[in-house]
XYZ file of C-alpha atoms in Angstrom:
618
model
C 53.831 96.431 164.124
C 50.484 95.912 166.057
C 48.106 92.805 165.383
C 45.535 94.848 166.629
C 42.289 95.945 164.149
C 39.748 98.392 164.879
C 36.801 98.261 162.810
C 36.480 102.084 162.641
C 33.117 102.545 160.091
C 30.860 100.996 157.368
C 30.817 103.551 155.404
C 29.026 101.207 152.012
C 27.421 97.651 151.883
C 30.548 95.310 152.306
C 32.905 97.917 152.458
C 34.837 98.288 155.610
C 37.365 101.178 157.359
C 39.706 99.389 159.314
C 42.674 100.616 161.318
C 45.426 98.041 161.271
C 49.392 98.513 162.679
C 50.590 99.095 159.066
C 47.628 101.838 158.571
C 43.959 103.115 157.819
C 42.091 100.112 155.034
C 39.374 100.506 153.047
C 38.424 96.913 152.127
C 35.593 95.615 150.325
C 34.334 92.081 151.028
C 33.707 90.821 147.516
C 35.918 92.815 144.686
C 38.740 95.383 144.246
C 37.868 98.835 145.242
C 40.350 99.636 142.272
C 37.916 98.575 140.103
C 35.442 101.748 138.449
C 32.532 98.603 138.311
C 32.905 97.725 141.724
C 32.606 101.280 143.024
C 29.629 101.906 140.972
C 27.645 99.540 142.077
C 28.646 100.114 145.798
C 25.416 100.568 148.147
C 26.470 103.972 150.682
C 25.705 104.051 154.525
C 27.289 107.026 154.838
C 28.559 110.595 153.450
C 32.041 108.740 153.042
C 30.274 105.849 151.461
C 28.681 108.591 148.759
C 32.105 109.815 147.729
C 34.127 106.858 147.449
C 33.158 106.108 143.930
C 34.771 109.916 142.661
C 37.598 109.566 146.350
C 39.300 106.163 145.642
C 40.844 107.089 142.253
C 41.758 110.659 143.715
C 43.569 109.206 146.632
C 45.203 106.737 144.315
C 46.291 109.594 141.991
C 47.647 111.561 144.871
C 49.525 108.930 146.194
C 47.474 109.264 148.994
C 46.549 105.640 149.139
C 48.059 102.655 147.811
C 45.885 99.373 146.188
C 47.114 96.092 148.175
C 45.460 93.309 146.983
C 42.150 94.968 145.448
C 42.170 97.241 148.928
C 43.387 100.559 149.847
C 45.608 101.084 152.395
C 46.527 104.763 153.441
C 49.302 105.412 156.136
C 48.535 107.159 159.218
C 50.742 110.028 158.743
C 49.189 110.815 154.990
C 45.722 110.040 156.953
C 46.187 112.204 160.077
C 46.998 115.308 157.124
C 43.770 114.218 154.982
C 41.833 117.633 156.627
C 44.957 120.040 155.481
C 45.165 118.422 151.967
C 41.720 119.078 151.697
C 40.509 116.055 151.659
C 37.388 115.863 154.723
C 35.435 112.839 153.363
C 36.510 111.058 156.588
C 35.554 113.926 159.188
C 33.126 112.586 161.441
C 34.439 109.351 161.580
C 35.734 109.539 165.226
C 35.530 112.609 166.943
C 39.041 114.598 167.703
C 41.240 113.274 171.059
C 40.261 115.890 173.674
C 43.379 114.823 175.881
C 46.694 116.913 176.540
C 49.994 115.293 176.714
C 52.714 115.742 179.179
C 56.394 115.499 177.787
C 59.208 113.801 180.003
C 62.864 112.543 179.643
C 64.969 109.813 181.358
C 68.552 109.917 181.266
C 71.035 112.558 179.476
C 71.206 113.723 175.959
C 73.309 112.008 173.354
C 73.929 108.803 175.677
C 72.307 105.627 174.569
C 70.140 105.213 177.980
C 68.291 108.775 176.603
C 64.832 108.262 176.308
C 61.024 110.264 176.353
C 57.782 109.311 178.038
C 54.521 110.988 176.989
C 51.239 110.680 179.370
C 47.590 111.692 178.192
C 45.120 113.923 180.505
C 42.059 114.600 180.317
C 41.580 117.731 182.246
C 43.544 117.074 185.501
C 43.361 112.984 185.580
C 45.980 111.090 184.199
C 44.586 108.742 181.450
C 45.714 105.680 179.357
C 44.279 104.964 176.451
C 45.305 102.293 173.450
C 46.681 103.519 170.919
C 46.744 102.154 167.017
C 48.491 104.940 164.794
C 46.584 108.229 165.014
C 43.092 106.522 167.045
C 43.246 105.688 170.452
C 40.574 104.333 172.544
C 39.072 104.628 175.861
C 36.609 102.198 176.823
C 34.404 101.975 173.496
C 35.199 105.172 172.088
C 37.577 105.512 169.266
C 39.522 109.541 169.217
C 41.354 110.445 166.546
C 45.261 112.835 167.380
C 45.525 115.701 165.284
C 48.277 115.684 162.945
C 51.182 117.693 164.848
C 50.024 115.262 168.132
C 50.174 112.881 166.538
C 53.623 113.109 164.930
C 54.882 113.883 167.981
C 54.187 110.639 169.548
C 55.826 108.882 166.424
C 58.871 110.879 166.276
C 59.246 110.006 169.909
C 58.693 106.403 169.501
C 60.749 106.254 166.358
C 63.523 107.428 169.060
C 63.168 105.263 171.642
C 63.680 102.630 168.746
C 66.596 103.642 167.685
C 69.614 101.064 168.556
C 72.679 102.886 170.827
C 74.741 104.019 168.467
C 72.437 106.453 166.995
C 71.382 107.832 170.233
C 74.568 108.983 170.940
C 75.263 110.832 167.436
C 74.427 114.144 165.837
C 70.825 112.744 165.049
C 69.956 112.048 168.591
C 70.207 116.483 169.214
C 68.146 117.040 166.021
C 65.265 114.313 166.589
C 65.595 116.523 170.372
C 65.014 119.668 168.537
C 62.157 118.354 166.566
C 60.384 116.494 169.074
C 60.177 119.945 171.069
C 59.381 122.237 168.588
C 56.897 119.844 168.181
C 55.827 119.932 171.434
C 55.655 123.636 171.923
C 53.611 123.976 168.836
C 51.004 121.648 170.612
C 51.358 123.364 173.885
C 52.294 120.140 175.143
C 53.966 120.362 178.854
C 57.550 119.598 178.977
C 59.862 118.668 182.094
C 62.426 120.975 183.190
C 65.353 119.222 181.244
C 63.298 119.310 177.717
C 62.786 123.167 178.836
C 66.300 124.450 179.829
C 67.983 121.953 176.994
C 68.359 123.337 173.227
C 69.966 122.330 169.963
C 70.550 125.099 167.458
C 71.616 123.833 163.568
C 72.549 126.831 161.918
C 72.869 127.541 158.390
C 76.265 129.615 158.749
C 79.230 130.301 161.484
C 79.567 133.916 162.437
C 83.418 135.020 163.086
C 84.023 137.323 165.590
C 87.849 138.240 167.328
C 88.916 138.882 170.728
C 91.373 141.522 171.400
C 93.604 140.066 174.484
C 95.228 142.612 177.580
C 98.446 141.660 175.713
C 97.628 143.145 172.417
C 96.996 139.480 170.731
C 93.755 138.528 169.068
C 92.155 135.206 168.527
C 89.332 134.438 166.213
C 85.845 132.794 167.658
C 82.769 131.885 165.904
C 79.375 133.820 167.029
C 75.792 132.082 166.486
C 72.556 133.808 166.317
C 70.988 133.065 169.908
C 73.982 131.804 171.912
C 75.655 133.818 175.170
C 79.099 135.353 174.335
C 80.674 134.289 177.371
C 79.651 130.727 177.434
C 80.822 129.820 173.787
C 83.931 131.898 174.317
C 84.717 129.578 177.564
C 83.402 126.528 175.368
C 85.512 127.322 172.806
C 89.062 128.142 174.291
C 88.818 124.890 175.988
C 88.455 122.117 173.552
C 91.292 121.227 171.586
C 89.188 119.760 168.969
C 85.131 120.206 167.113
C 83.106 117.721 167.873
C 79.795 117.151 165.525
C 77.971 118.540 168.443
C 78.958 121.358 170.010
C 78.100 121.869 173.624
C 77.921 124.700 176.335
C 76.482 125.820 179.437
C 74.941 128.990 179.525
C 75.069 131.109 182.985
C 71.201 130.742 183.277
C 71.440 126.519 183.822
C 70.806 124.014 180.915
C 72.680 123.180 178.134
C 72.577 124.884 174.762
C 74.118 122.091 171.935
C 74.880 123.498 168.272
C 74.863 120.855 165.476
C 77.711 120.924 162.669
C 78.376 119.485 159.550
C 81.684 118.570 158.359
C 81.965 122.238 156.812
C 81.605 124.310 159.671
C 83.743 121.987 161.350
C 86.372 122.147 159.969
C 85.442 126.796 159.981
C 85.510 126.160 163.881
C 89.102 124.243 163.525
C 90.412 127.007 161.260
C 89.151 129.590 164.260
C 91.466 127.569 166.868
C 94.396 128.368 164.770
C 93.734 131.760 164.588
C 94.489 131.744 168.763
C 96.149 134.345 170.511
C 98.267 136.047 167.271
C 100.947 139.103 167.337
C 103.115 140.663 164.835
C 102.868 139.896 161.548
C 100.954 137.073 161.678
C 98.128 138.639 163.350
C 98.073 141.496 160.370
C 97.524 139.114 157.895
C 95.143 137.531 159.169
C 92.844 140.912 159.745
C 94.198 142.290 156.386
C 92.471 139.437 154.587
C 90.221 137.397 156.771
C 88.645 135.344 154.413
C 92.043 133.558 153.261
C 91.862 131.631 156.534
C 88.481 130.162 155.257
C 89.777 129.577 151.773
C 87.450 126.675 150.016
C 84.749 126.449 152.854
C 83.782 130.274 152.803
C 80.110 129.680 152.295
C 80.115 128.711 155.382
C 81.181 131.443 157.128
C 79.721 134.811 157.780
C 82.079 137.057 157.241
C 79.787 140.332 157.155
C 79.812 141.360 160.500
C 83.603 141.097 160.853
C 84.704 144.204 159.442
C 82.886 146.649 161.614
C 83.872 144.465 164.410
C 87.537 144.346 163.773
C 87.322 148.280 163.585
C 85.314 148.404 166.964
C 87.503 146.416 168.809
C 90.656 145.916 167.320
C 90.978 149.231 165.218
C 92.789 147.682 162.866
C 93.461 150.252 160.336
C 93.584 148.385 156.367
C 96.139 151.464 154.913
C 97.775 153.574 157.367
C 99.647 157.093 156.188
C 101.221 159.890 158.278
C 99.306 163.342 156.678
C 100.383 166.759 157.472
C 97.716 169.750 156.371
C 98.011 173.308 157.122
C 95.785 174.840 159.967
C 94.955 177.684 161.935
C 94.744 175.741 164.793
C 97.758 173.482 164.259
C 100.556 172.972 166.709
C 103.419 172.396 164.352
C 105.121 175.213 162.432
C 106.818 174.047 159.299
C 110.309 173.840 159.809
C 111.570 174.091 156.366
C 115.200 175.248 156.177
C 117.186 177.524 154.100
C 116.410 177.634 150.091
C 113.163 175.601 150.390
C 110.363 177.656 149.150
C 107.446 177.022 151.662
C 105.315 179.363 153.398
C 105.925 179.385 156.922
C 102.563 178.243 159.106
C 101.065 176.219 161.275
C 100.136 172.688 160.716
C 98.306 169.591 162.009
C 99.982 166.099 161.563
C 99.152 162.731 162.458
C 97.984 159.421 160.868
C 95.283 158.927 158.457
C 93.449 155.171 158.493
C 91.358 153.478 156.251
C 89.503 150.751 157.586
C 88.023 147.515 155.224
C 84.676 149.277 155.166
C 86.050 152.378 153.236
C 85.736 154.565 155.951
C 88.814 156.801 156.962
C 89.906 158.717 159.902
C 92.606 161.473 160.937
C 94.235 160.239 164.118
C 96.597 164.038 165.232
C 99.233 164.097 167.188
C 98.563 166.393 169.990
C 102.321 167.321 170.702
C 106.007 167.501 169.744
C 106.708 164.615 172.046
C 103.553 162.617 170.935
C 104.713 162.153 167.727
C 108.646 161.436 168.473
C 107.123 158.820 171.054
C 105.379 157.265 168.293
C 108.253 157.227 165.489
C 110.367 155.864 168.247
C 108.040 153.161 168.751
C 107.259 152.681 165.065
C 110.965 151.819 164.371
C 111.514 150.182 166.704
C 108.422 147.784 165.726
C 109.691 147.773 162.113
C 113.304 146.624 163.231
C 111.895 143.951 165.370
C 109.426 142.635 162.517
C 106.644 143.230 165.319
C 104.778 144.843 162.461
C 102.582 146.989 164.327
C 102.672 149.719 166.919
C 99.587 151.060 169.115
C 98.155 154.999 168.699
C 95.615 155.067 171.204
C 93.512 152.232 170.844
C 94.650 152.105 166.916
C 96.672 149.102 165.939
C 99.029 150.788 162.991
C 100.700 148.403 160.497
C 104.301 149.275 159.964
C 106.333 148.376 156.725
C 109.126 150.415 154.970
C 107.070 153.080 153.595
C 105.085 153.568 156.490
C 108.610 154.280 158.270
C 109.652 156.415 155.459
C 106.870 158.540 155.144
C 106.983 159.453 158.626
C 110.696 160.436 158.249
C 109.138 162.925 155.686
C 106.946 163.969 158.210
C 109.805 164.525 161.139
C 111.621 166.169 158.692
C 109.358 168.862 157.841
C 108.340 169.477 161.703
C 111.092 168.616 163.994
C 114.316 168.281 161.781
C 116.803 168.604 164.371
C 115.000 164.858 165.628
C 115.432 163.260 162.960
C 116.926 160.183 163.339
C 119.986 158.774 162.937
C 120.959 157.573 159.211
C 121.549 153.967 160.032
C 117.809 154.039 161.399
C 116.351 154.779 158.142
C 114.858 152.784 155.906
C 116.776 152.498 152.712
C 119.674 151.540 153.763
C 119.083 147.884 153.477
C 119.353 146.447 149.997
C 115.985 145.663 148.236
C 114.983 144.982 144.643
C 113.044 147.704 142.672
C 110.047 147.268 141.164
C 107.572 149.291 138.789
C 104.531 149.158 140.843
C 102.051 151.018 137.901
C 100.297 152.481 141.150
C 99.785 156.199 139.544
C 100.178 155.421 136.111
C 101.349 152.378 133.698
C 105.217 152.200 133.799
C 105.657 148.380 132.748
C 103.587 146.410 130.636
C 104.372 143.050 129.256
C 103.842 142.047 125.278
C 102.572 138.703 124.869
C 102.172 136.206 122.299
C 101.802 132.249 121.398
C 99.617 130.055 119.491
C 96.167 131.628 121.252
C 92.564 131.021 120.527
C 92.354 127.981 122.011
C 90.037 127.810 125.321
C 89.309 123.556 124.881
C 89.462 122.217 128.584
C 91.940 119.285 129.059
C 91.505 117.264 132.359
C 94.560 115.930 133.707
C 94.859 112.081 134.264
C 95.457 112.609 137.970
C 92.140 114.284 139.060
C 90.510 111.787 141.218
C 87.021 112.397 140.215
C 85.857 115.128 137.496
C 82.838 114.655 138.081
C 83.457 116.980 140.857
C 84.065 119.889 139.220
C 81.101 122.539 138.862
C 80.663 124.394 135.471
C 82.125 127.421 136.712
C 85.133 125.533 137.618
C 85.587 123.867 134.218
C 85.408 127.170 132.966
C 88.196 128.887 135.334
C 90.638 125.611 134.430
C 89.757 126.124 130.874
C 90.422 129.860 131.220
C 94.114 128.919 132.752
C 95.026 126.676 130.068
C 94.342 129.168 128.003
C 96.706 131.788 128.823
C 99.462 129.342 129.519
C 99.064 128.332 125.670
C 98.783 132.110 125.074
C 102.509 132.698 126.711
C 100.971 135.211 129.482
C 102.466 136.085 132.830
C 99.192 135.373 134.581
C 95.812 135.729 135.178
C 93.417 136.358 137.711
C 90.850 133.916 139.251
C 87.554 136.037 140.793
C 85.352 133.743 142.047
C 84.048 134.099 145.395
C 85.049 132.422 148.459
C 83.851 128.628 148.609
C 83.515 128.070 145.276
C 86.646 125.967 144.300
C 89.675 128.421 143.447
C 91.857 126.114 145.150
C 90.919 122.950 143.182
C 90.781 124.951 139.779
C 94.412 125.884 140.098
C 95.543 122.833 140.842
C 94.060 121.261 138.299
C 95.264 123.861 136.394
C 99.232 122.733 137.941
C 98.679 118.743 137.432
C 97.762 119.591 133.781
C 101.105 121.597 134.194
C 102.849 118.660 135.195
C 101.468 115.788 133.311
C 102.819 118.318 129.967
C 106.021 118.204 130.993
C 106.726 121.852 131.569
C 108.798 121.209 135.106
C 110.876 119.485 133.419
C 114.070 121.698 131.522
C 115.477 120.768 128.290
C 113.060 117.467 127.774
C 114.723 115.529 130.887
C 113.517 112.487 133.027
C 109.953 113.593 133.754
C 110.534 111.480 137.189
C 113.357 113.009 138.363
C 114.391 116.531 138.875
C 115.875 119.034 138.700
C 112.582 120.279 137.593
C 111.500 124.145 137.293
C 109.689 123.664 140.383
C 105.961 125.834 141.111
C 105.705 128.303 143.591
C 102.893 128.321 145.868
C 102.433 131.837 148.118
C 99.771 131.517 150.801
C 99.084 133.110 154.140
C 100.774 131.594 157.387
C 97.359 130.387 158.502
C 96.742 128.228 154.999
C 100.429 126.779 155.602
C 99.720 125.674 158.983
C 95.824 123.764 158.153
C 98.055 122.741 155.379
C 94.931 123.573 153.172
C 96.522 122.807 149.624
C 98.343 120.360 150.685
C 95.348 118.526 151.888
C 93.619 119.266 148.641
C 96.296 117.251 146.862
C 95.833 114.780 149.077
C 92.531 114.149 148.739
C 91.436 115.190 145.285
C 94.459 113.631 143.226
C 95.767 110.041 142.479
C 97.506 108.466 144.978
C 97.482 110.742 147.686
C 98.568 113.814 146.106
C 101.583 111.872 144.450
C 101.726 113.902 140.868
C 103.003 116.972 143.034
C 105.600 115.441 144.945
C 108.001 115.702 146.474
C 106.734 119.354 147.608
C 108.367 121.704 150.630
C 106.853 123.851 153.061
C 109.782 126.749 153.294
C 109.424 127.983 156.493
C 110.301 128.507 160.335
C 113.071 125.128 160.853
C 112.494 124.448 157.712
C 113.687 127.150 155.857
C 116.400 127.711 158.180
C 117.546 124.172 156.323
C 117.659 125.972 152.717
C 120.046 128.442 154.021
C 123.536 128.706 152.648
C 124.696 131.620 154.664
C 123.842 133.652 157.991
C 123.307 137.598 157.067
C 120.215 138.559 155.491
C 119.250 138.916 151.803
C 117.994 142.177 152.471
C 121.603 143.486 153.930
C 123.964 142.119 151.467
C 121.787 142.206 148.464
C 122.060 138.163 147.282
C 120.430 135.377 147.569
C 121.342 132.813 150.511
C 118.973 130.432 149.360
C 120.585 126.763 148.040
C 118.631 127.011 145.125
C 120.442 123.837 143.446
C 117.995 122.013 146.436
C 115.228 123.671 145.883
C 115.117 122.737 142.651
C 114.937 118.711 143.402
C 111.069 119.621 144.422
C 107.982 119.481 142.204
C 105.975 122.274 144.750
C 106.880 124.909 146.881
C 104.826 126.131 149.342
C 105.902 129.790 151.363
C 103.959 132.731 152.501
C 104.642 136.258 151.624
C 107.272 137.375 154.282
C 109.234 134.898 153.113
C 108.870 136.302 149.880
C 110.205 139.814 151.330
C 112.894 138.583 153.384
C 114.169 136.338 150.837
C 113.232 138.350 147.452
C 117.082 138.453 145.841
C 116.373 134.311 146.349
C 112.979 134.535 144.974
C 114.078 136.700 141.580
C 116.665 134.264 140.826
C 114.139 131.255 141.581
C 111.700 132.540 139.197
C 114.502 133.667 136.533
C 115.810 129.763 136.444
């Protein structure tokens, strides 16, 4: 703080302005200037001296000023504003600063040797006044900075205060981006680092994908403002997200983009989304917003739909049609005692993309469409899970494959292929699927009514859960008590569904309902719950994290817990054929039922479903 005191005016007998380092006085030589008496009595000089009577208990009130000691002090940035608060008793008591400033930098952004210089000019001559707060002086004649001037010079020497280890964090690039917004809204001159340097904060990540030559996509975040190609390089080459995220544009400078914890850990989730095929890469653009599961705020997911059908042409539902046309190419080929109507048809596949929109992809030929089945089974038998039409990635599964068969069947029978290439040979459990109309419905019943929340002893912290969540949990106990099947959860992404549910599990657990036939609660065999998630949530390990970190003990009510897949599941496996080809489990369910929590994702479900009925019948 300054020693230094400017006596600035006189604005009443014995009354005094003063500029001091702690801020703008008004001081009165013989009683309190808090005191209605004292102000009445007070004998003006001056306009300012007229209106203190009626301005000291305004400024007071305002919190403008603050009484010290029967004075008033009033802090230079509250001072500097008095004009825009409409308050313009003191105008006139110095006249405004009619110098420009000049901006400069020494050394490099977020090291601790970073620091800013600021010169004054009048006209073309370099100038150096004193400076107390927002007066400075040149030889006898006090200025006073206007308010954005003048917090620009204490911003920057609030930096160049700042000890080391805050000049290299996250705050060193936003006090950057605020010193030079100020300075362009003064039209202060900058040097060419300030200039070609800027830090973006933005309120969201946008997702876009990159289709690679081989047919494999990767996920990378977009911000309003940045180059494409330099954030794609930055990106790909960092193995981890740093709170600051730094690139080089093609034009020179540096462009640095400031995240919080959230979109940190959006930009890690990206990286595992890296170069994907097969299956994996079709759930991920089937249902995008899984990957982001309990951080989805922030992430802008609105642009990725279009974008996924403009580069990827990812087709949601794919289904071979066949219509009748004049201007077909096929001629149905219907045989003996099948009443059809000999004509010609067009055939091909219809898609229907995320946005609703659909589209009729023909065939233009005989050979076009066998090339296509042939490379649609053979995608299916490999587990590939899609096949390219044009530039059309097509999702194959069994009914994909058999509803082309249909389609070969009705326009080039004699292709048809072999028997042991056809779906339905294989050995799979049947389901009602109440697709076109209700053919299974389940009766339930229990001791209902009840909807009173109970909040399980392991829960770290309640006092993290939001209303709505409270509500969901309270909503799941519910139906439990009720004896239902299950229930759906329809909040929107980032607001909690993975925390309500399990919540929802450790009240599960702490009841005792793993545990058959009133056993050690401790040990198992228990009745073990079965967690289904996408590939990309197994990997981030995104519920198990959430145990981790919002329960007891590290997560310790849900162990011990098992991830069943790749090596892993291999482990579990009693025998070599598949499930799906000799129509039983090969699962050692007796192990899998020494854990609390399973964790899988859905084509282990399919692969292993004779496994997974008996699991859930135990």
């Amino acid at each position: 703080m300054s020693d230094l005191t400017w006596k600035l005016a006189e604005p009443a007998e014995g009354v005094s302005l003063v500029a001091e380092g702690d801020g703008v006085w008004l001081r009165h030589s013989s009683g309190s200037l808090s005191e209605s008496d004292v102000l009445a009595e007070l004998v003006p000089r001056s306009r300012l001296g007229q209106l203190l009577p009626t301005l000291v208990p305004q400024l007071l009130e305002l919190g403008i000023a603050i009484e010290d000691g029967g004075s008033l002090r009033i802090e230079y940035g509250e001072y500097a504003g008095l004009e825009e608060q409409g308050v313009d008793a003191f105008s006139g008591i110095a006249e405004w600063a009619p110098f420009t400033l000049e901006l400069s930098s020494s050394g490099s952004l977020g090291l601790e040797s970073f620091s800013y210089r600021y010169r004054f000019y009048l006209g073309t001559q370099s100038v150096y006044p004193e400076r107390l707060g927002c007066f400075v002086r040149r030889n006898s004649t006090f200025y006073q900075l206007d308010q954005q001037s003048f917090t620009l010079i204490s911003t920057i020497d609030e930096f160049n205060a700042l000890p080391p280890e805050r000049k290299r964090s996250s705050e060193a690039y936003l006090n950057f981006a605020e010193i030079k917004g100020l300075a362009r809204g003064v039209g202060v001159e900058v040097d060419r680092f300030i200039a070609k340097q800027n830090v973006l904060v933005p309120s969201q990540v946008g997702l876009d994908m990159q289709v690679h030559d081989d047919g494999r996509m990767s996920f990378i975040p977009k911000f309003e403002g940045v180059e494409d190609s330099a954030l794609l390089q930055a990106f790909f080459q960092r193995d981890d997200i740093d709170a600051v995220f730094s690139l080089n544009p093609a034009g020179g400078g540096g462009v640095h983009i400031v995240l919080d914890d959230t979109q940190r850990d959006a930009l890690r989730r990206m990286q595992k989304v890296r170069r994907l095929s097969g299956a994996e890469r079709n759930d991920v653009l089937r249902d995008p917003q899984a990957v982001f599961d309990g951080i989805g705020a922030a992430v802008d997911l609105t642009g990725f739909g279009p974008r996924v059908r403009g580069i990827g042409n990812f087709p949601f539902v794919s289904q071979p049609y066949l219509q009748r046309s004049t201007t077909g190419i096929f001629e149905d080929a219907a045989g003996p005692g099948k009443e059809l109507d000999r004509g010609a048809f067009s055939a091909g596949i219809s898609c229907r993309y995320a946005d609703g929109n659909s589209e009729n992809v023909p065939f233009d030929s005989r050979a076009e469409l066998l090339s296509f089945s042939k490379a649609a089974r053979a995608a299916w038998k490999t587990g590939e899970g899609t096949v390219q039409l044009g530039d059309k990635s097509i999702l194959v599964d069994e009914a994909f494959i058999s509803a082309l068969n249909e389609l070969l069947d009705r326009v080039t029978p004699s292709q048809r292929q072999r028997a042991e290439d056809v779906p339905g040979k294989n050995r799979y459990l049947l389901i009602y699927t109440n697709e076109s109309e209700l053919e299974y419905q389940e009766a339930y019943e229990g001791p209902g009514g009840e909807s009173d929340l109970v909040i399980p002893a392991a829960l770290m912290d309640p006092g993290l859960l939001k209303p709505h969540q409270r509500a969901g949990i309270a909503w799941l106990q519910r139906n439990f008590r009720l004896n239902r099947h299950g229930c759906l959860l329809a909040d929107d992404m980032g607001l909690g569904k993975t925390l309500q549910v399990l919540t929802f599990l450790a009240w599960i657990i702490e009841q005792g309902h793993l545990t058959p036939n009133g056993a050690d609660l401790e040990s198992g065999p228990w009745n073990p719950i079965l967690i289904v998630a996408p590939i990309i949530l197994l990997e981030s390990e995104t519920w198990l994290n959430d145990m981790r970190t919002f329960f007891k003990d590290d997560g310790a009510l849900f162990t011990p817990w098992v991830t069943l897949r790749g090596s892993t599941l291999s482990g579990f496996k009693r025998a070599g054929q598949q499930e799906t080809v000799i129509g039983e489990p090969v699962l050692d369910l007796d192990r899998l039922l020494q854990h609390r929590v399973i964790l899988t994702n859905y084509e282990t479900i399919v692969n292993y479903q004779h496994s997974s009925f008996q699991f859930l019948m135990w």
